[in-house]
Amino acid sequence: MPFSDLREFLDFLKDEGELSTIDIEIDPYLEIGAVGHLTRMGPAVLFTNVKGSDKKVAINILGTRKRIALALGIEEKDVISRLAYVYENPIKPVIVSDGPCKENILKGEAVDMGIFPVPQWNDKDGGKFSDFGICLTKDPETGFQNAGMYRQHIKGKKKTGVYAGDKSHIGMHYKKAKEMGLDYLEMAVAIGLDPAVNMVGPCPAEYGLNEFDLAGGLRQEPVQMVKAETVDIMVPATAEIILEGRIPIGVYEEEGPFGEFTGYYSGTYQHPVFEITAITHRDNPIFQGTYLAKMPTEGHVLPETFNSAMIYAQAKKNAPEIAGVYCFDGTWALMASVSMKKEFEGQIHQVANAFFATHVGKWTKVLVIVDDDINVYDKEDLVWAMMSRYQPEFDTYVIPRVAGIGIDPSERVIKSRGIETGGVSNLSSRIIIDATRSLERTVMGEVVKSPVITSEVEKRLKDNRIELKKY
């Protein structure tokens, strides 16, 4: 059965020993971020005594693949295949008349972001940032609703900055609204969500694919949606907090800096602002955020897991010889590996082209291709393949001057990044590392396999209750 909301999942994590509850007073200024740093790849955390607030804060909820698997009710080994299956088998949301997210409705002078303990995560952040809410906007021409996870820089009671990159879907909506001569773009932000809905927030789905359809597929049950109070947008009914408002066209303010998933602070840029017209929230709402910095953090594990599945599902359509895809921990998708069933020389380029043609794979700058006897999810196996099957002189291919994602600090800056840059603002390059067995060069020796009696010995040890510790 799917989890109905964040609270139900937190209770489950507590029973599973996956939740650390911190009852001592913790300051949202840097102290929550410090705990986030200390618990990377560790437990989910719930702060119940936040300085200056009567509200709780939850972080690192989906910070390990184990917890992602627990959220889906499956084995960890099956996560990628489930995500890939859902991409092809979505379930549309259902509309309900009311929901827990409307237990409290604040409008007019009652609107105040200060009621929530939004953290300043890192020392040199430009202020408080809400970084795990799902931003909901509509294509102003077609009315199609999109969901994406974009950070928000808190600027006052009723205003935030919103990071709207020119290549993002929210950026596309904004630019289309401007071209149509509209005065504003409506937006709602959902914070504190059931885990399946949270998973699709950072998922960079292709334009026109409804992320809540994917969430329904993950849940194996439709997401319940309810109409917002002051904007024409549907929001998840069991969210802890909903922010509603408008992004005025042509109004920009400095946004940032912010400690990003790259492990570097982003710069400061002129980005749109979000003017809040209403806040709705549950009784005793839980603010949910995530700590971002040098890998690994929740902000790496969650999107990389989904990115791997998305690339796999899309690339395999054009290259059925693909056996597995893995976006390396801490890289989003900037570095990835693909395993394939190799039958002829030059085939790796067909696989690479299929990979780079996907919605996420087009941003990858380091791609390692291996044979299908290599486990792409096992770094030791990948290193072994590169050590024994890769020759830099013969098996390295560099592709220059490709569009950069804009957040990678190593990219060559062509013009300042922002909503008004249009087109390519940064340049990158790609490298393909062919770590497959060569069908042309002679291989010295053959692969060493475990002794034929290994399984027999393993069974005998188990029968005698002897467990061998694995490192």
Short mmCIF file of N, CA, C and O in Angstrom, two decimals, residues 301-369:
data_model
loop_
_atom_site.label_atom_id
_atom_site.label_comp_id
_atom_site.label_asym_id
_atom_site.label_seq_id
_atom_site.Cartn_x
_atom_site.Cartn_y
_atom_site.Cartn_z
N VAL A 301 21.42 11.40 -4.24
CA VAL A 301 20.89 10.04 -4.32
C VAL A 301 19.55 9.99 -5.03
O VAL A 301 19.31 9.14 -5.89
N LEU A 302 18.65 10.90 -4.68
CA LEU A 302 17.29 10.85 -5.22
C LEU A 302 17.25 11.13 -6.73
O LEU A 302 16.75 10.31 -7.50
N PRO A 303 17.77 12.26 -7.20
CA PRO A 303 17.68 12.49 -8.65
C PRO A 303 18.52 11.53 -9.47
O PRO A 303 18.12 11.15 -10.58
N GLU A 304 19.68 11.10 -8.96
CA GLU A 304 20.52 10.19 -9.73
C GLU A 304 19.84 8.84 -9.93
O GLU A 304 19.97 8.22 -10.99
N THR A 305 19.09 8.40 -8.94
CA THR A 305 18.37 7.13 -9.06
C THR A 305 17.32 7.23 -10.16
O THR A 305 17.20 6.36 -11.02
N PHE A 306 16.55 8.32 -10.14
CA PHE A 306 15.51 8.51 -11.15
C PHE A 306 16.13 8.78 -12.52
O PHE A 306 15.65 8.29 -13.55
N ASN A 307 17.22 9.56 -12.57
CA ASN A 307 17.86 9.85 -13.85
C ASN A 307 18.35 8.58 -14.53
O ASN A 307 18.22 8.41 -15.75
N SER A 308 18.93 7.67 -13.74
CA SER A 308 19.41 6.41 -14.30
C SER A 308 18.28 5.64 -14.97
O SER A 308 18.42 5.11 -16.08
N ALA A 309 17.14 5.60 -14.28
CA ALA A 309 15.98 4.87 -14.82
C ALA A 309 15.42 5.53 -16.07
O ALA A 309 15.05 4.86 -17.04
N MET A 310 15.35 6.86 -16.07
CA MET A 310 14.81 7.58 -17.22
C MET A 310 15.67 7.38 -18.46
O MET A 310 15.17 7.13 -19.56
N ILE A 311 16.99 7.52 -18.28
CA ILE A 311 17.89 7.33 -19.41
C ILE A 311 17.78 5.91 -19.94
O ILE A 311 17.73 5.68 -21.16
N TYR A 312 17.75 4.94 -19.03
CA TYR A 312 17.64 3.53 -19.43
C TYR A 312 16.39 3.30 -20.27
O TYR A 312 16.45 2.71 -21.35
N ALA A 313 15.24 3.81 -19.79
CA ALA A 313 13.97 3.57 -20.49
C ALA A 313 13.97 4.22 -21.87
O ALA A 313 13.47 3.64 -22.83
N GLN A 314 14.54 5.41 -21.99
CA GLN A 314 14.52 6.13 -23.27
C GLN A 314 15.57 5.60 -24.23
O GLN A 314 15.29 5.38 -25.42
N ALA A 315 16.81 5.41 -23.75
CA ALA A 315 17.90 5.01 -24.64
C ALA A 315 17.70 3.60 -25.18
O ALA A 315 18.08 3.31 -26.32
N LYS A 316 17.11 2.72 -24.38
CA LYS A 316 16.95 1.32 -24.80
C LYS A 316 16.01 1.19 -26.00
O LYS A 316 16.08 0.21 -26.74
N LYS A 317 15.15 2.18 -26.21
CA LYS A 317 14.26 2.14 -27.37
C LYS A 317 15.04 2.17 -28.67
O LYS A 317 14.67 1.52 -29.65
N ASN A 318 16.12 2.96 -28.68
CA ASN A 318 16.94 3.08 -29.89
C ASN A 318 18.17 2.19 -29.88
O ASN A 318 18.80 1.99 -30.92
N ALA A 319 18.50 1.68 -28.71
CA ALA A 319 19.67 0.80 -28.59
C ALA A 319 19.31 -0.35 -27.66
O ALA A 319 19.67 -0.35 -26.48
N PRO A 320 18.58 -1.35 -28.15
CA PRO A 320 18.11 -2.45 -27.29
C PRO A 320 19.23 -3.27 -26.70
O PRO A 320 18.99 -4.05 -25.76
N GLU A 321 20.46 -3.11 -27.18
CA GLU A 321 21.59 -3.85 -26.61
C GLU A 321 22.02 -3.31 -25.26
O GLU A 321 22.84 -3.91 -24.57
N ILE A 322 21.46 -2.16 -24.84
CA ILE A 322 21.78 -1.59 -23.53
C ILE A 322 21.24 -2.50 -22.43
O ILE A 322 20.07 -2.89 -22.45
N ALA A 323 22.10 -2.83 -21.46
CA ALA A 323 21.71 -3.72 -20.36
C ALA A 323 21.49 -2.97 -19.05
O ALA A 323 20.73 -3.42 -18.19
N GLY A 324 22.17 -1.84 -18.86
CA GLY A 324 22.03 -1.10 -17.60
C GLY A 324 22.58 0.30 -17.74
O GLY A 324 23.44 0.58 -18.58
N VAL A 325 22.08 1.22 -16.90
CA VAL A 325 22.54 2.61 -16.87
C VAL A 325 22.71 3.03 -15.42
O VAL A 325 21.88 2.71 -14.57
N TYR A 326 23.78 3.74 -15.14
CA TYR A 326 24.03 4.21 -13.78
C TYR A 326 24.61 5.62 -13.82
O TYR A 326 25.65 5.85 -14.43
N CYS A 327 23.93 6.58 -13.19
CA CYS A 327 24.47 7.92 -13.01
C CYS A 327 25.26 7.93 -11.70
O CYS A 327 24.70 7.61 -10.64
N PHE A 328 26.53 8.27 -11.77
CA PHE A 328 27.41 8.15 -10.62
C PHE A 328 26.93 9.01 -9.45
O PHE A 328 26.44 10.13 -9.64
N ASP A 329 27.11 8.48 -8.24
CA ASP A 329 26.76 9.21 -7.03
C ASP A 329 27.44 10.57 -7.02
O ASP A 329 28.64 10.70 -7.27
N GLY A 330 26.65 11.59 -6.72
CA GLY A 330 27.21 12.93 -6.57
C GLY A 330 27.36 13.69 -7.85
O GLY A 330 27.87 14.82 -7.84
N THR A 331 26.91 13.14 -8.99
CA THR A 331 27.13 13.82 -10.27
C THR A 331 25.83 14.25 -10.95
O THR A 331 25.89 14.81 -12.03
N TRP A 332 24.67 13.95 -10.36
CA TRP A 332 23.36 14.16 -10.99
C TRP A 332 23.27 13.25 -12.21
O TRP A 332 22.71 12.20 -12.12
N ALA A 333 23.86 13.66 -13.32
CA ALA A 333 24.01 12.77 -14.48
C ALA A 333 25.21 13.21 -15.30
O ALA A 333 25.38 12.78 -16.44
N LEU A 334 26.06 14.06 -14.71
CA LEU A 334 27.21 14.56 -15.45
C LEU A 334 28.22 13.45 -15.74
O LEU A 334 28.99 13.54 -16.69
N MET A 335 28.22 12.40 -14.92
CA MET A 335 29.08 11.24 -15.16
C MET A 335 28.22 9.99 -15.04
O MET A 335 27.47 9.84 -14.07
N ALA A 336 28.31 9.13 -16.03
CA ALA A 336 27.44 7.95 -16.05
C ALA A 336 28.14 6.77 -16.70
O ALA A 336 29.17 6.93 -17.37
N SER A 337 27.57 5.60 -16.50
CA SER A 337 28.08 4.38 -17.14
C SER A 337 26.93 3.63 -17.78
O SER A 337 25.78 3.70 -17.32
N VAL A 338 27.24 2.93 -18.86
CA VAL A 338 26.26 2.11 -19.58
C VAL A 338 26.88 0.74 -19.82
O VAL A 338 28.05 0.64 -20.22
N SER A 339 26.12 -0.32 -19.59
CA SER A 339 26.57 -1.66 -19.98
C SER A 339 25.79 -2.09 -21.22
O SER A 339 24.63 -1.69 -21.42
N MET A 340 26.44 -2.89 -22.08
CA MET A 340 25.83 -3.26 -23.35
C MET A 340 26.29 -4.64 -23.79
O MET A 340 27.36 -5.11 -23.40
N LYS A 341 25.47 -5.26 -24.60
CA LYS A 341 25.85 -6.53 -25.24
C LYS A 341 26.53 -6.17 -26.56
O LYS A 341 25.89 -5.78 -27.53
N LYS A 342 27.86 -6.29 -26.59
CA LYS A 342 28.64 -5.85 -27.74
C LYS A 342 28.78 -6.97 -28.77
O LYS A 342 29.16 -8.09 -28.43
N GLU A 343 28.49 -6.63 -30.03
CA GLU A 343 28.56 -7.62 -31.10
C GLU A 343 29.50 -7.21 -32.23
O GLU A 343 29.94 -8.05 -33.00
N PHE A 344 29.82 -5.90 -32.33
CA PHE A 344 30.71 -5.46 -33.40
C PHE A 344 31.39 -4.15 -32.99
O PHE A 344 30.87 -3.41 -32.15
N GLU A 345 32.54 -3.88 -33.59
CA GLU A 345 33.25 -2.64 -33.30
C GLU A 345 32.47 -1.46 -33.87
O GLU A 345 31.83 -1.55 -34.92
N GLY A 346 32.53 -0.34 -33.17
CA GLY A 346 31.78 0.85 -33.56
C GLY A 346 30.40 0.90 -32.95
O GLY A 346 29.73 1.95 -32.98
N GLN A 347 29.96 -0.21 -32.39
CA GLN A 347 28.62 -0.27 -31.80
C GLN A 347 28.50 0.65 -30.59
O GLN A 347 27.41 1.16 -30.31
N ILE A 348 29.63 0.88 -29.90
CA ILE A 348 29.57 1.74 -28.71
C ILE A 348 29.13 3.15 -29.08
O ILE A 348 28.51 3.85 -28.27
N HIS A 349 29.41 3.60 -30.29
CA HIS A 349 29.01 4.94 -30.70
C HIS A 349 27.49 5.02 -30.93
O HIS A 349 26.87 6.05 -30.66
N GLN A 350 26.91 3.94 -31.38
CA GLN A 350 25.45 3.89 -31.51
C GLN A 350 24.80 3.97 -30.13
O GLN A 350 23.80 4.66 -29.94
N VAL A 351 25.39 3.26 -29.17
CA VAL A 351 24.89 3.29 -27.80
C VAL A 351 25.06 4.69 -27.21
O VAL A 351 24.16 5.23 -26.56
N ALA A 352 26.23 5.28 -27.42
CA ALA A 352 26.48 6.63 -26.90
C ALA A 352 25.51 7.64 -27.49
O ALA A 352 24.98 8.51 -26.78
N ASN A 353 25.24 7.54 -28.79
CA ASN A 353 24.30 8.47 -29.43
C ASN A 353 22.90 8.31 -28.85
O ASN A 353 22.18 9.30 -28.63
N ALA A 354 22.48 7.07 -28.60
CA ALA A 354 21.17 6.83 -28.00
C ALA A 354 21.12 7.41 -26.59
O ALA A 354 20.10 7.99 -26.18
N PHE A 355 22.22 7.29 -25.86
CA PHE A 355 22.30 7.83 -24.50
C PHE A 355 22.21 9.35 -24.53
O PHE A 355 21.40 9.96 -23.82
N PHE A 356 23.03 10.00 -25.36
CA PHE A 356 23.07 11.47 -25.40
C PHE A 356 21.79 12.07 -25.98
O PHE A 356 21.53 13.26 -25.79
N ALA A 357 21.00 11.27 -26.67
CA ALA A 357 19.74 11.77 -27.24
C ALA A 357 18.60 11.79 -26.23
O ALA A 357 17.53 12.33 -26.52
N THR A 358 18.81 11.26 -25.02
CA THR A 358 17.75 11.25 -24.01
C THR A 358 17.66 12.60 -23.33
O THR A 358 18.58 13.42 -23.39
N HIS A 359 16.53 12.82 -22.67
CA HIS A 359 16.26 14.12 -22.05
C HIS A 359 17.29 14.48 -20.98
O HIS A 359 17.65 15.65 -20.84
N VAL A 360 17.76 13.50 -20.23
CA VAL A 360 18.74 13.75 -19.17
C VAL A 360 20.16 13.52 -19.67
O VAL A 360 21.08 14.27 -19.36
N GLY A 361 20.33 12.48 -20.48
CA GLY A 361 21.67 12.11 -20.94
C GLY A 361 22.35 13.18 -21.77
O GLY A 361 23.58 13.17 -21.90
N LYS A 362 21.60 14.12 -22.31
CA LYS A 362 22.21 15.18 -23.12
C LYS A 362 23.13 16.08 -22.31
O LYS A 362 23.93 16.83 -22.88
N TRP A 363 23.05 16.01 -20.97
CA TRP A 363 23.90 16.84 -20.12
C TRP A 363 25.13 16.08 -19.62
O TRP A 363 26.00 16.67 -18.97
N THR A 364 25.22 14.79 -19.89
CA THR A 364 26.35 13.99 -19.39
C THR A 364 27.64 14.39 -20.10
O THR A 364 27.67 14.52 -21.32
N LYS A 365 28.71 14.56 -19.31
CA LYS A 365 29.99 14.93 -19.94
C LYS A 365 31.02 13.80 -19.87
O LYS A 365 32.00 13.81 -20.62
N VAL A 366 30.84 12.81 -18.98
CA VAL A 366 31.73 11.65 -18.92
C VAL A 366 30.88 10.40 -19.00
O VAL A 366 30.04 10.16 -18.12
N LEU A 367 31.06 9.62 -20.07
CA LEU A 367 30.28 8.40 -20.25
C LEU A 367 31.23 7.21 -20.38
O LEU A 367 32.09 7.18 -21.27
N VAL A 368 31.07 6.25 -19.47
CA VAL A 368 31.88 5.02 -19.49
C VAL A 368 31.00 3.89 -20.01
O VAL A 368 29.92 3.64 -19.47
N ILE A 369 31.44 3.22 -21.07
CA ILE A 369 30.66 2.13 -21.66
C ILE A 369 31.39 0.81 -21.41
O ILE A 369 32.59 0.70 -21.67
#
